[in-house]
Amino acid sequence: MQTTILHIDFNSYFASVEQQKNPFLRGKPVGVIKAEGRTVIIAASYEAKRRGVKTGTSVSEVKQLCPEILLVPADFDSYDYITHKFYEICNRYSDLVELFSLDEVFLDVSRTALLFGDAGKIAFLLKKDIREELGEWLPVSIGIAKNKLLAKLASDLEKPNGLVEITGENLDDCLGRAEFEQICGIGRRLEQRLRDMGITQLLQIRSVPERLLAAGFGPYWSKQLRNMSWGEDSSPIVPSYELPLPKTVSRTHTLFKDVFETVKILAVIRNLVEEAAEKLRLAKMSGRQFGLMVRSGENSEVRFITRKYFSNDSLNIFQELKRLFLSLKWRGGVRFLGVWIGLLAEENSLSQSLLPEVNRRIAVLSVQDKINLRFGHYTLFPASLLQASIIHPEVNGYLGDERIKQRINEISAIF
Amino acid sequence: MSVLIHEPVAVVAVFKNGRVKPVVFRWKDKKISIENISFAWKTMQGKEKLLHFTVTAAKTLYELMFDISSMTWSLERVETSAGVFTT
Ligand SMILES: [Mg+2]
């Protein structure tokens, strides 16, 4: 059976959502920033992109490029809502749906295309559903091809609101037009190495002798690159229910300004641990490696400690990280903090503690989790955060998190 | 400029086919007729469902919120110009 893959990609996702929500922003250059006072654009509308504004452009630079830009704070709740609705819509047309990031999915319609007509009809229906159920200002580009590599390239060839099918006939033409950055899997470093060898275009790879390619890129990448140059890709669709559970959970936070007081720095660490550890408890997982990242303008440190015991108790993990932080003897301000819990295991594979004090903590935390599930995040929180302005959970594009959320939903559906 | 309001308001709404659509609301003793609903989305506060609507009336954007469990409407934000907030 011929495989048919669709890649569906929202164009300028966050900025389009803001334009959908606020019609006065439509047709105007819009930049989304994380929060008021933040200095980097995390998404730009097409009108802003045309003026040279990109993700990662600093606000001060934007003022030069496009002084009339309208900056809006990100509202991750609404983006998350659309992602879930979008995923729901895609599931109408196939059971093989891979959520590849917040704003893109792969859909294997090999078996279902006939039910709706053909793959083109499905693309048409998807666009219609999105327009009618989500909004008229949320353009998507859709690529149709025989594999993921080509489908993703196809959706990238025409933006916004494109529909491109790569077939046997236009394959070489499409590959010939592709920039390296449009090829999923070719990162910046690989691209640079290709350029160093004088390869500036994907099709050139076809004629590079095997020995040379292998010498330059090793056995794995030489084969991958060769396949890419012919538009071949055998990677399967991974429906989210088949995603492996992540091996770490992490939470990072960039502060608005440098923070100097140890008490305040520790409060942020506690806050981040609180979220990461809660996520683990709800997913019935536990870890035994506890890590900390600290950064300022000039300095950067990463420390972690690996224990024999597993934990998902935020207080306990915080104490580990507090020791790590104090051992840094950090001088000066802190601008960025990150925590992670690694070497994760599922709780039911671990033996239960016999220590009464550990079990008391488990009971307390389970009550805390129930209250926060019922009434919202941080309804109950550690007293050490009383003086702090609490950092709330936010949506990110990290799909390991999506898998954890899914597991939490599965578990809470049972209980 | 985007201004945070977060005040309870009286709303006339249509409930139909499992959906709710605000039509008119009263704020600062003024009756405001909604011309268009730009977007509607849902968030959760714990187990409580909150419905959000951005709506336009007389060249102004309003964000209304309906708390399903307490059956209360509130006006969350008003945007008087497209500027939202400036650099
Ligand atoms: Mg996109």
mmCIF file of C-alpha atoms in Angstrom, chain A residues 114-413:
data_model
loop_
_atom_site.group_PDB
_atom_site.id
_atom_site.type_symbol
_atom_site.label_atom_id
_atom_site.label_comp_id
_atom_site.label_asym_id
_atom_site.label_seq_id
_atom_site.Cartn_x
_atom_site.Cartn_y
_atom_site.Cartn_z
ATOM 1 C CA LEU A 114 -10.483 6.660 0.709
ATOM 2 C CA LEU A 115 -13.129 7.208 3.397
ATOM 3 C CA PHE A 116 -13.075 10.907 2.636
ATOM 4 C CA GLY A 117 -12.162 10.867 -1.035
ATOM 5 C CA ASP A 118 -8.419 11.318 -1.128
ATOM 6 C CA ALA A 119 -5.612 13.043 0.773
ATOM 7 C CA GLY A 120 -6.344 16.358 -0.936
ATOM 8 C CA LYS A 121 -9.943 16.174 0.235
ATOM 9 C CA ILE A 122 -8.758 15.582 3.801
ATOM 10 C CA ALA A 123 -6.496 18.629 3.553
ATOM 11 C CA PHE A 124 -9.459 20.650 2.361
ATOM 12 C CA LEU A 125 -11.675 19.353 5.194
ATOM 13 C CA LEU A 126 -8.992 20.061 7.800
ATOM 14 C CA LYS A 127 -8.694 23.641 6.647
ATOM 15 C CA LYS A 128 -12.462 23.991 6.696
ATOM 16 C CA ASP A 129 -12.781 22.541 10.206
ATOM 17 C CA ILE A 130 -10.028 24.796 11.523
ATOM 18 C CA ARG A 131 -11.602 27.857 9.932
ATOM 19 C CA GLU A 132 -15.092 27.074 11.181
ATOM 20 C CA GLU A 133 -14.295 25.770 14.640
ATOM 21 C CA LEU A 134 -11.197 27.732 15.608
ATOM 22 C CA GLY A 135 -11.268 30.893 13.535
ATOM 23 C CA GLU A 136 -10.746 32.525 10.178
ATOM 24 C CA TRP A 137 -7.398 34.083 11.067
ATOM 25 C CA LEU A 138 -5.467 30.889 11.794
ATOM 26 C CA PRO A 139 -3.790 29.914 8.536
ATOM 27 C CA VAL A 140 -2.274 26.455 8.204
ATOM 28 C CA SER A 141 0.032 25.134 5.531
ATOM 29 C CA ILE A 142 -0.441 21.518 4.576
ATOM 30 C CA GLY A 143 2.063 19.268 2.862
ATOM 31 C CA ILE A 144 1.164 15.934 1.280
ATOM 32 C CA ALA A 145 3.779 13.342 0.384
ATOM 33 C CA LYS A 146 4.774 9.713 0.720
ATOM 34 C CA ASN A 147 6.791 10.249 3.916
ATOM 35 C CA LYS A 148 7.318 12.628 6.836
ATOM 36 C CA LEU A 149 10.454 14.272 5.441
ATOM 37 C CA LEU A 150 8.734 15.306 2.214
ATOM 38 C CA ALA A 151 5.393 16.186 3.824
ATOM 39 C CA LYS A 152 7.139 18.580 6.194
ATOM 40 C CA LEU A 153 9.141 20.098 3.361
ATOM 41 C CA ALA A 154 5.952 20.445 1.286
ATOM 42 C CA SER A 155 4.129 22.367 4.015
ATOM 43 C CA ASP A 156 7.102 24.686 4.276
ATOM 44 C CA LEU A 157 7.244 25.517 0.571
ATOM 45 C CA GLU A 158 4.130 27.662 0.554
ATOM 46 C CA LYS A 159 3.278 29.929 3.471
ATOM 47 C CA PRO A 160 0.899 31.141 4.733
ATOM 48 C CA ASN A 161 -2.108 28.991 4.011
ATOM 49 C CA GLY A 162 -0.372 26.708 1.516
ATOM 50 C CA LEU A 163 -1.215 23.305 0.146
ATOM 51 C CA VAL A 164 1.587 21.481 -1.642
ATOM 52 C CA GLU A 165 1.792 17.881 -2.691
ATOM 53 C CA ILE A 166 5.120 16.328 -3.530
ATOM 54 C CA THR A 167 4.741 13.537 -6.067
ATOM 55 C CA GLY A 168 7.134 11.558 -8.242
ATOM 56 C CA GLU A 169 6.877 14.272 -10.866
ATOM 57 C CA ASN A 170 7.792 17.349 -8.822
ATOM 58 C CA LEU A 171 10.086 15.603 -6.317
ATOM 59 C CA ASP A 172 13.380 16.783 -7.802
ATOM 60 C CA ASP A 173 12.013 20.254 -8.374
ATOM 61 C CA CYS A 174 10.919 20.557 -4.710
ATOM 62 C CA LEU A 175 14.160 19.110 -3.364
ATOM 63 C CA GLY A 176 16.064 21.425 -5.666
ATOM 64 C CA ARG A 177 14.294 24.458 -4.237
ATOM 65 C CA ALA A 178 14.728 23.392 -0.604
ATOM 66 C CA GLU A 179 17.085 25.198 1.728
ATOM 67 C CA PHE A 180 18.910 22.991 4.215
ATOM 68 C CA GLU A 181 16.981 24.575 7.081
ATOM 69 C CA GLN A 182 13.747 23.333 5.500
ATOM 70 C CA ILE A 183 14.922 19.748 5.781
ATOM 71 C CA CYS A 184 13.919 18.206 9.079
ATOM 72 C CA GLY A 185 17.028 16.638 10.606
ATOM 73 C CA ILE A 186 19.609 18.950 9.083
ATOM 74 C CA GLY A 187 20.579 21.255 11.911
ATOM 75 C CA ARG A 188 22.855 24.220 11.754
ATOM 76 C CA ARG A 189 26.035 22.302 12.542
ATOM 77 C CA LEU A 190 25.360 19.668 9.934
ATOM 78 C CA GLU A 191 24.560 22.382 7.420
ATOM 79 C CA GLN A 192 27.868 24.078 8.153
ATOM 80 C CA ARG A 193 29.770 20.825 7.669
ATOM 81 C CA LEU A 194 27.999 20.320 4.342
ATOM 82 C CA ARG A 195 28.948 23.821 3.264
ATOM 83 C CA ASP A 196 32.534 23.209 4.343
ATOM 84 C CA MET A 197 32.576 20.319 1.877
ATOM 85 C CA GLY A 198 31.246 22.588 -0.826
ATOM 86 C CA ILE A 199 27.743 21.148 -0.725
ATOM 87 C CA THR A 200 25.197 23.948 -0.800
ATOM 88 C CA GLN A 201 22.234 22.089 -2.157
ATOM 89 C CA LEU A 202 20.514 18.839 -1.204
ATOM 90 C CA LEU A 203 20.533 17.348 -4.713
ATOM 91 C CA GLN A 204 24.334 17.645 -4.855
ATOM 92 C CA ILE A 205 24.605 14.978 -2.176
ATOM 93 C CA ARG A 206 23.375 12.363 -4.663
ATOM 94 C CA SER A 207 26.565 12.595 -6.670
ATOM 95 C CA VAL A 208 29.071 12.700 -3.788
ATOM 96 C CA PRO A 209 30.968 9.385 -3.814
ATOM 97 C CA GLU A 210 30.075 7.035 -0.979
ATOM 98 C CA ARG A 211 33.603 7.007 0.473
ATOM 99 C CA LEU A 212 33.778 10.791 0.674
ATOM 100 C CA LEU A 213 30.390 11.129 2.293
ATOM 101 C CA ALA A 214 31.218 8.430 4.838
ATOM 102 C CA ALA A 215 34.578 10.041 5.569
ATOM 103 C CA GLY A 216 32.930 13.401 6.160
ATOM 104 C CA PHE A 217 29.872 12.345 8.128
ATOM 105 C CA GLY A 218 30.387 8.820 9.442
ATOM 106 C CA PRO A 219 28.336 5.757 8.565
ATOM 107 C CA TYR A 220 25.051 6.919 10.115
ATOM 108 C CA TRP A 221 24.802 10.446 8.740
ATOM 109 C CA SER A 222 26.198 9.616 5.322
ATOM 110 C CA LYS A 223 23.368 7.141 4.849
ATOM 111 C CA GLN A 224 20.775 9.586 6.221
ATOM 112 C CA LEU A 225 21.989 12.394 3.987
ATOM 113 C CA ARG A 226 22.011 10.144 0.958
ATOM 114 C CA ASN A 227 18.408 9.119 1.661
ATOM 115 C CA MET A 228 17.357 12.724 2.223
ATOM 116 C CA SER A 229 18.842 13.765 -1.104
ATOM 117 C CA TRP A 230 16.537 11.228 -2.787
ATOM 118 C CA GLY A 231 13.597 12.280 -0.618
ATOM 119 C CA GLU A 232 13.547 8.943 1.174
ATOM 120 C CA ASP A 233 12.549 8.637 4.822
ATOM 121 C CA SER A 234 11.223 5.596 6.622
ATOM 122 C CA SER A 235 10.541 7.129 10.044
ATOM 123 C CA PRO A 236 7.103 6.110 11.284
ATOM 124 C CA ILE A 237 4.318 8.246 12.716
ATOM 125 C CA VAL A 238 4.504 8.081 16.499
ATOM 126 C CA PRO A 239 1.053 8.613 17.981
ATOM 127 C CA SER A 240 1.334 10.371 21.326
ATOM 128 C CA TYR A 241 0.092 7.298 23.187
ATOM 129 C CA GLU A 242 3.181 5.487 21.964
ATOM 130 C CA LEU A 243 5.655 8.161 23.000
ATOM 131 C CA PRO A 244 8.064 6.859 25.603
ATOM 132 C CA LEU A 245 7.847 8.380 29.060
ATOM 133 C CA PRO A 246 10.469 11.088 29.483
ATOM 134 C CA LYS A 247 13.657 10.379 31.404
ATOM 135 C CA THR A 248 13.719 13.757 33.113
ATOM 136 C CA VAL A 249 11.347 16.545 34.016
ATOM 137 C CA SER A 250 12.647 20.059 34.187
ATOM 138 C CA ARG A 251 11.476 23.591 34.727
ATOM 139 C CA THR A 252 13.405 26.722 33.906
ATOM 140 C CA HIS A 253 12.747 30.382 34.488
ATOM 141 C CA THR A 254 14.336 33.605 33.306
ATOM 142 C CA LEU A 255 14.057 36.387 35.839
ATOM 143 C CA PHE A 256 13.019 39.915 34.881
ATOM 144 C CA LYS A 257 16.212 41.312 36.336
ATOM 145 C CA ASP A 258 19.284 40.074 38.159
ATOM 146 C CA VAL A 259 18.405 38.810 41.615
ATOM 147 C CA PHE A 260 21.076 39.018 44.295
ATOM 148 C CA GLU A 261 19.476 37.920 47.566
ATOM 149 C CA THR A 262 20.004 34.243 48.399
ATOM 150 C CA VAL A 263 16.559 34.043 50.006
ATOM 151 C CA LYS A 264 14.893 35.158 46.800
ATOM 152 C CA ILE A 265 16.993 32.852 44.639
ATOM 153 C CA LEU A 266 16.132 29.919 46.861
ATOM 154 C CA ALA A 267 12.450 30.821 46.705
ATOM 155 C CA VAL A 268 12.549 30.605 42.905
ATOM 156 C CA ILE A 269 14.300 27.242 43.087
ATOM 157 C CA ARG A 270 11.668 26.029 45.538
ATOM 158 C CA ASN A 271 8.935 27.283 43.234
ATOM 159 C CA LEU A 272 10.365 25.468 40.215
ATOM 160 C CA VAL A 273 10.914 22.254 42.174
ATOM 161 C CA GLU A 274 7.344 22.461 43.413
ATOM 162 C CA GLU A 275 6.038 22.299 39.856
ATOM 163 C CA ALA A 276 8.417 19.628 38.574
ATOM 164 C CA ALA A 277 7.888 17.349 41.585
ATOM 165 C CA GLU A 278 4.101 17.745 41.485
ATOM 166 C CA LYS A 279 4.112 16.723 37.854
ATOM 167 C CA LEU A 280 6.017 13.574 38.791
ATOM 168 C CA ARG A 281 3.695 12.724 41.679
ATOM 169 C CA LEU A 282 0.616 13.107 39.504
ATOM 170 C CA ALA A 283 2.216 10.917 36.846
ATOM 171 C CA LYS A 284 3.109 8.384 39.584
ATOM 172 C CA MET A 285 6.805 8.689 38.850
ATOM 173 C CA SER A 286 9.858 9.385 40.928
ATOM 174 C CA GLY A 287 13.500 10.293 40.306
ATOM 175 C CA ARG A 288 16.875 10.036 41.952
ATOM 176 C CA GLN A 289 18.960 12.638 40.174
ATOM 177 C CA PHE A 290 18.455 16.250 41.115
ATOM 178 C CA GLY A 291 19.967 19.027 39.044
ATOM 179 C CA LEU A 292 20.311 22.775 39.087
ATOM 180 C CA MET A 293 21.268 25.316 36.414
ATOM 181 C CA VAL A 294 22.216 28.857 37.377
ATOM 182 C CA ARG A 295 23.108 31.639 34.992
ATOM 183 C CA SER A 296 23.902 35.313 35.045
ATOM 184 C CA GLY A 297 25.117 37.506 32.211
ATOM 185 C CA GLU A 298 28.663 36.154 32.475
ATOM 186 C CA ASN A 299 28.545 32.967 34.496
ATOM 187 C CA SER A 300 26.838 29.686 34.103
ATOM 188 C CA GLU A 301 26.881 26.626 36.354
ATOM 189 C CA VAL A 302 25.270 23.219 36.170
ATOM 190 C CA ARG A 303 25.312 20.905 39.175
ATOM 191 C CA PHE A 304 23.540 17.710 39.974
ATOM 192 C CA ILE A 305 23.543 14.990 42.552
ATOM 193 C CA THR A 306 22.601 11.350 42.097
ATOM 194 C CA ARG A 307 21.157 9.434 45.058
ATOM 195 C CA LYS A 308 20.323 5.812 45.746
ATOM 196 C CA TYR A 309 16.814 6.673 46.882
ATOM 197 C CA PHE A 310 14.000 7.890 44.619
ATOM 198 C CA SER A 311 11.987 10.961 45.489
ATOM 199 C CA ASN A 312 9.182 13.139 44.224
ATOM 200 C CA ASP A 313 8.880 15.089 47.457
ATOM 201 C CA SER A 314 9.415 18.745 46.584
ATOM 202 C CA LEU A 315 10.725 19.656 50.038
ATOM 203 C CA ASN A 316 13.277 16.899 49.997
ATOM 204 C CA ILE A 317 14.414 17.677 46.448
ATOM 205 C CA PHE A 318 14.568 21.364 47.264
ATOM 206 C CA GLN A 319 16.914 20.618 50.162
ATOM 207 C CA GLU A 320 19.218 18.747 47.791
ATOM 208 C CA LEU A 321 19.207 21.678 45.365
ATOM 209 C CA LYS A 322 19.639 24.219 48.126
ATOM 210 C CA ARG A 323 22.835 22.426 49.179
ATOM 211 C CA LEU A 324 23.985 22.419 45.561
ATOM 212 C CA PHE A 325 23.292 26.110 45.194
ATOM 213 C CA LEU A 326 25.033 27.068 48.442
ATOM 214 C CA SER A 327 28.040 24.959 47.448
ATOM 215 C CA LEU A 328 28.424 27.121 44.330
ATOM 216 C CA LYS A 329 29.234 30.115 46.547
ATOM 217 C CA TRP A 330 27.599 32.140 43.782
ATOM 218 C CA ARG A 331 28.594 35.772 43.728
ATOM 219 C CA GLY A 332 26.680 38.449 41.890
ATOM 220 C CA GLY A 333 23.225 38.349 40.426
ATOM 221 C CA VAL A 334 21.228 35.470 39.008
ATOM 222 C CA ARG A 335 19.231 35.870 35.824
ATOM 223 C CA PHE A 336 18.205 32.332 34.967
ATOM 224 C CA LEU A 337 17.402 29.260 37.044
ATOM 225 C CA GLY A 338 16.548 25.744 36.021
ATOM 226 C CA VAL A 339 15.880 22.564 37.950
ATOM 227 C CA TRP A 340 15.544 19.015 36.776
ATOM 228 C CA ILE A 341 14.720 15.645 38.209
ATOM 229 C CA GLY A 342 16.246 12.744 36.339
ATOM 230 C CA LEU A 343 16.757 8.977 36.355
ATOM 231 C CA LEU A 344 13.016 8.625 36.560
ATOM 232 C CA ALA A 345 11.146 5.435 37.313
ATOM 233 C CA GLU A 346 7.508 4.539 37.547
ATOM 234 C CA GLU A 347 6.377 4.382 41.163
ATOM 235 C CA ASN A 348 4.833 0.940 40.901
ATOM 236 C CA SER A 349 8.250 -0.499 40.010
ATOM 237 C CA LEU A 350 9.782 0.855 43.235
ATOM 238 C CA SER A 351 9.567 -0.602 46.710
ATOM 239 C CA GLN A 352 7.621 1.412 49.236
ATOM 240 C CA SER A 353 9.312 3.119 52.127
ATOM 241 C CA LEU A 354 8.945 1.677 55.616
ATOM 242 C CA LEU A 355 9.949 4.885 57.351
ATOM 243 C CA PRO A 356 6.982 6.550 59.091
ATOM 244 C CA GLU A 357 8.289 10.076 58.403
ATOM 245 C CA VAL A 358 8.512 9.353 54.678
ATOM 246 C CA ASN A 359 4.996 7.966 54.655
ATOM 247 C CA ARG A 360 3.696 10.988 56.533
ATOM 248 C CA ARG A 361 5.148 13.229 53.829
ATOM 249 C CA ILE A 362 3.562 11.076 51.138
ATOM 250 C CA ALA A 363 0.182 11.490 52.833
ATOM 251 C CA VAL A 364 0.585 15.257 53.181
ATOM 252 C CA LEU A 365 1.662 15.659 49.563
ATOM 253 C CA SER A 366 -1.196 13.560 48.294
ATOM 254 C CA VAL A 367 -3.655 15.864 50.086
ATOM 255 C CA GLN A 368 -1.863 18.913 48.686
ATOM 256 C CA ASP A 369 -2.042 17.473 45.175
ATOM 257 C CA LYS A 370 -5.749 16.723 45.520
ATOM 258 C CA ILE A 371 -6.512 20.244 46.677
ATOM 259 C CA ASN A 372 -4.483 21.818 43.888
ATOM 260 C CA LEU A 373 -6.080 19.560 41.295
ATOM 261 C CA ARG A 374 -9.496 20.527 42.506
ATOM 262 C CA PHE A 375 -9.017 24.260 43.028
ATOM 263 C CA GLY A 376 -6.084 25.111 40.777
ATOM 264 C CA HIS A 377 -2.303 25.325 40.875
ATOM 265 C CA TYR A 378 -0.758 26.784 44.022
ATOM 266 C CA THR A 379 -3.996 26.923 46.006
ATOM 267 C CA LEU A 380 -1.840 25.228 48.626
ATOM 268 C CA PHE A 381 1.855 26.056 48.505
ATOM 269 C CA PRO A 382 4.883 26.053 50.781
ATOM 270 C CA ALA A 383 5.040 28.876 53.293
ATOM 271 C CA SER A 384 8.513 29.740 52.044
ATOM 272 C CA LEU A 385 6.821 31.156 48.937
ATOM 273 C CA LEU A 386 4.549 33.498 50.907
ATOM 274 C CA GLN A 387 6.707 36.532 50.185
ATOM 275 C CA ALA A 388 7.414 35.569 46.598
ATOM 276 C CA SER A 389 5.346 36.246 43.510
ATOM 277 C CA ILE A 390 4.578 32.737 42.405
ATOM 278 C CA ILE A 391 5.743 31.463 39.033
ATOM 279 C CA HIS A 392 2.864 29.522 37.545
ATOM 280 C CA PRO A 393 3.089 26.577 35.179
ATOM 281 C CA GLU A 394 3.240 27.489 31.533
ATOM 282 C CA VAL A 395 2.829 25.675 28.294
ATOM 283 C CA ASN A 396 5.927 24.864 26.341
ATOM 284 C CA GLY A 397 6.645 23.031 23.156
ATOM 285 C CA TYR A 398 8.447 20.203 24.901
ATOM 286 C CA LEU A 399 6.627 17.008 24.014
ATOM 287 C CA GLY A 400 8.006 14.977 26.906
ATOM 288 C CA ASP A 401 5.759 17.231 28.935
ATOM 289 C CA GLU A 402 2.842 16.421 26.675
ATOM 290 C CA ARG A 403 3.418 12.718 27.369
ATOM 291 C CA ILE A 404 3.475 13.369 31.122
ATOM 292 C CA LYS A 405 0.259 15.388 30.901
ATOM 293 C CA GLN A 406 -1.343 12.566 29.013
ATOM 294 C CA ARG A 407 -0.276 10.063 31.640
ATOM 295 C CA ILE A 408 -1.685 12.336 34.336
ATOM 296 C CA ASN A 409 -4.991 12.478 32.451
ATOM 297 C CA GLU A 410 -5.053 8.711 32.088
ATOM 298 C CA ILE A 411 -4.385 8.234 35.788
ATOM 299 C CA SER A 412 -6.889 10.857 36.939
ATOM 300 C CA ALA A 413 -9.516 9.344 34.636
#
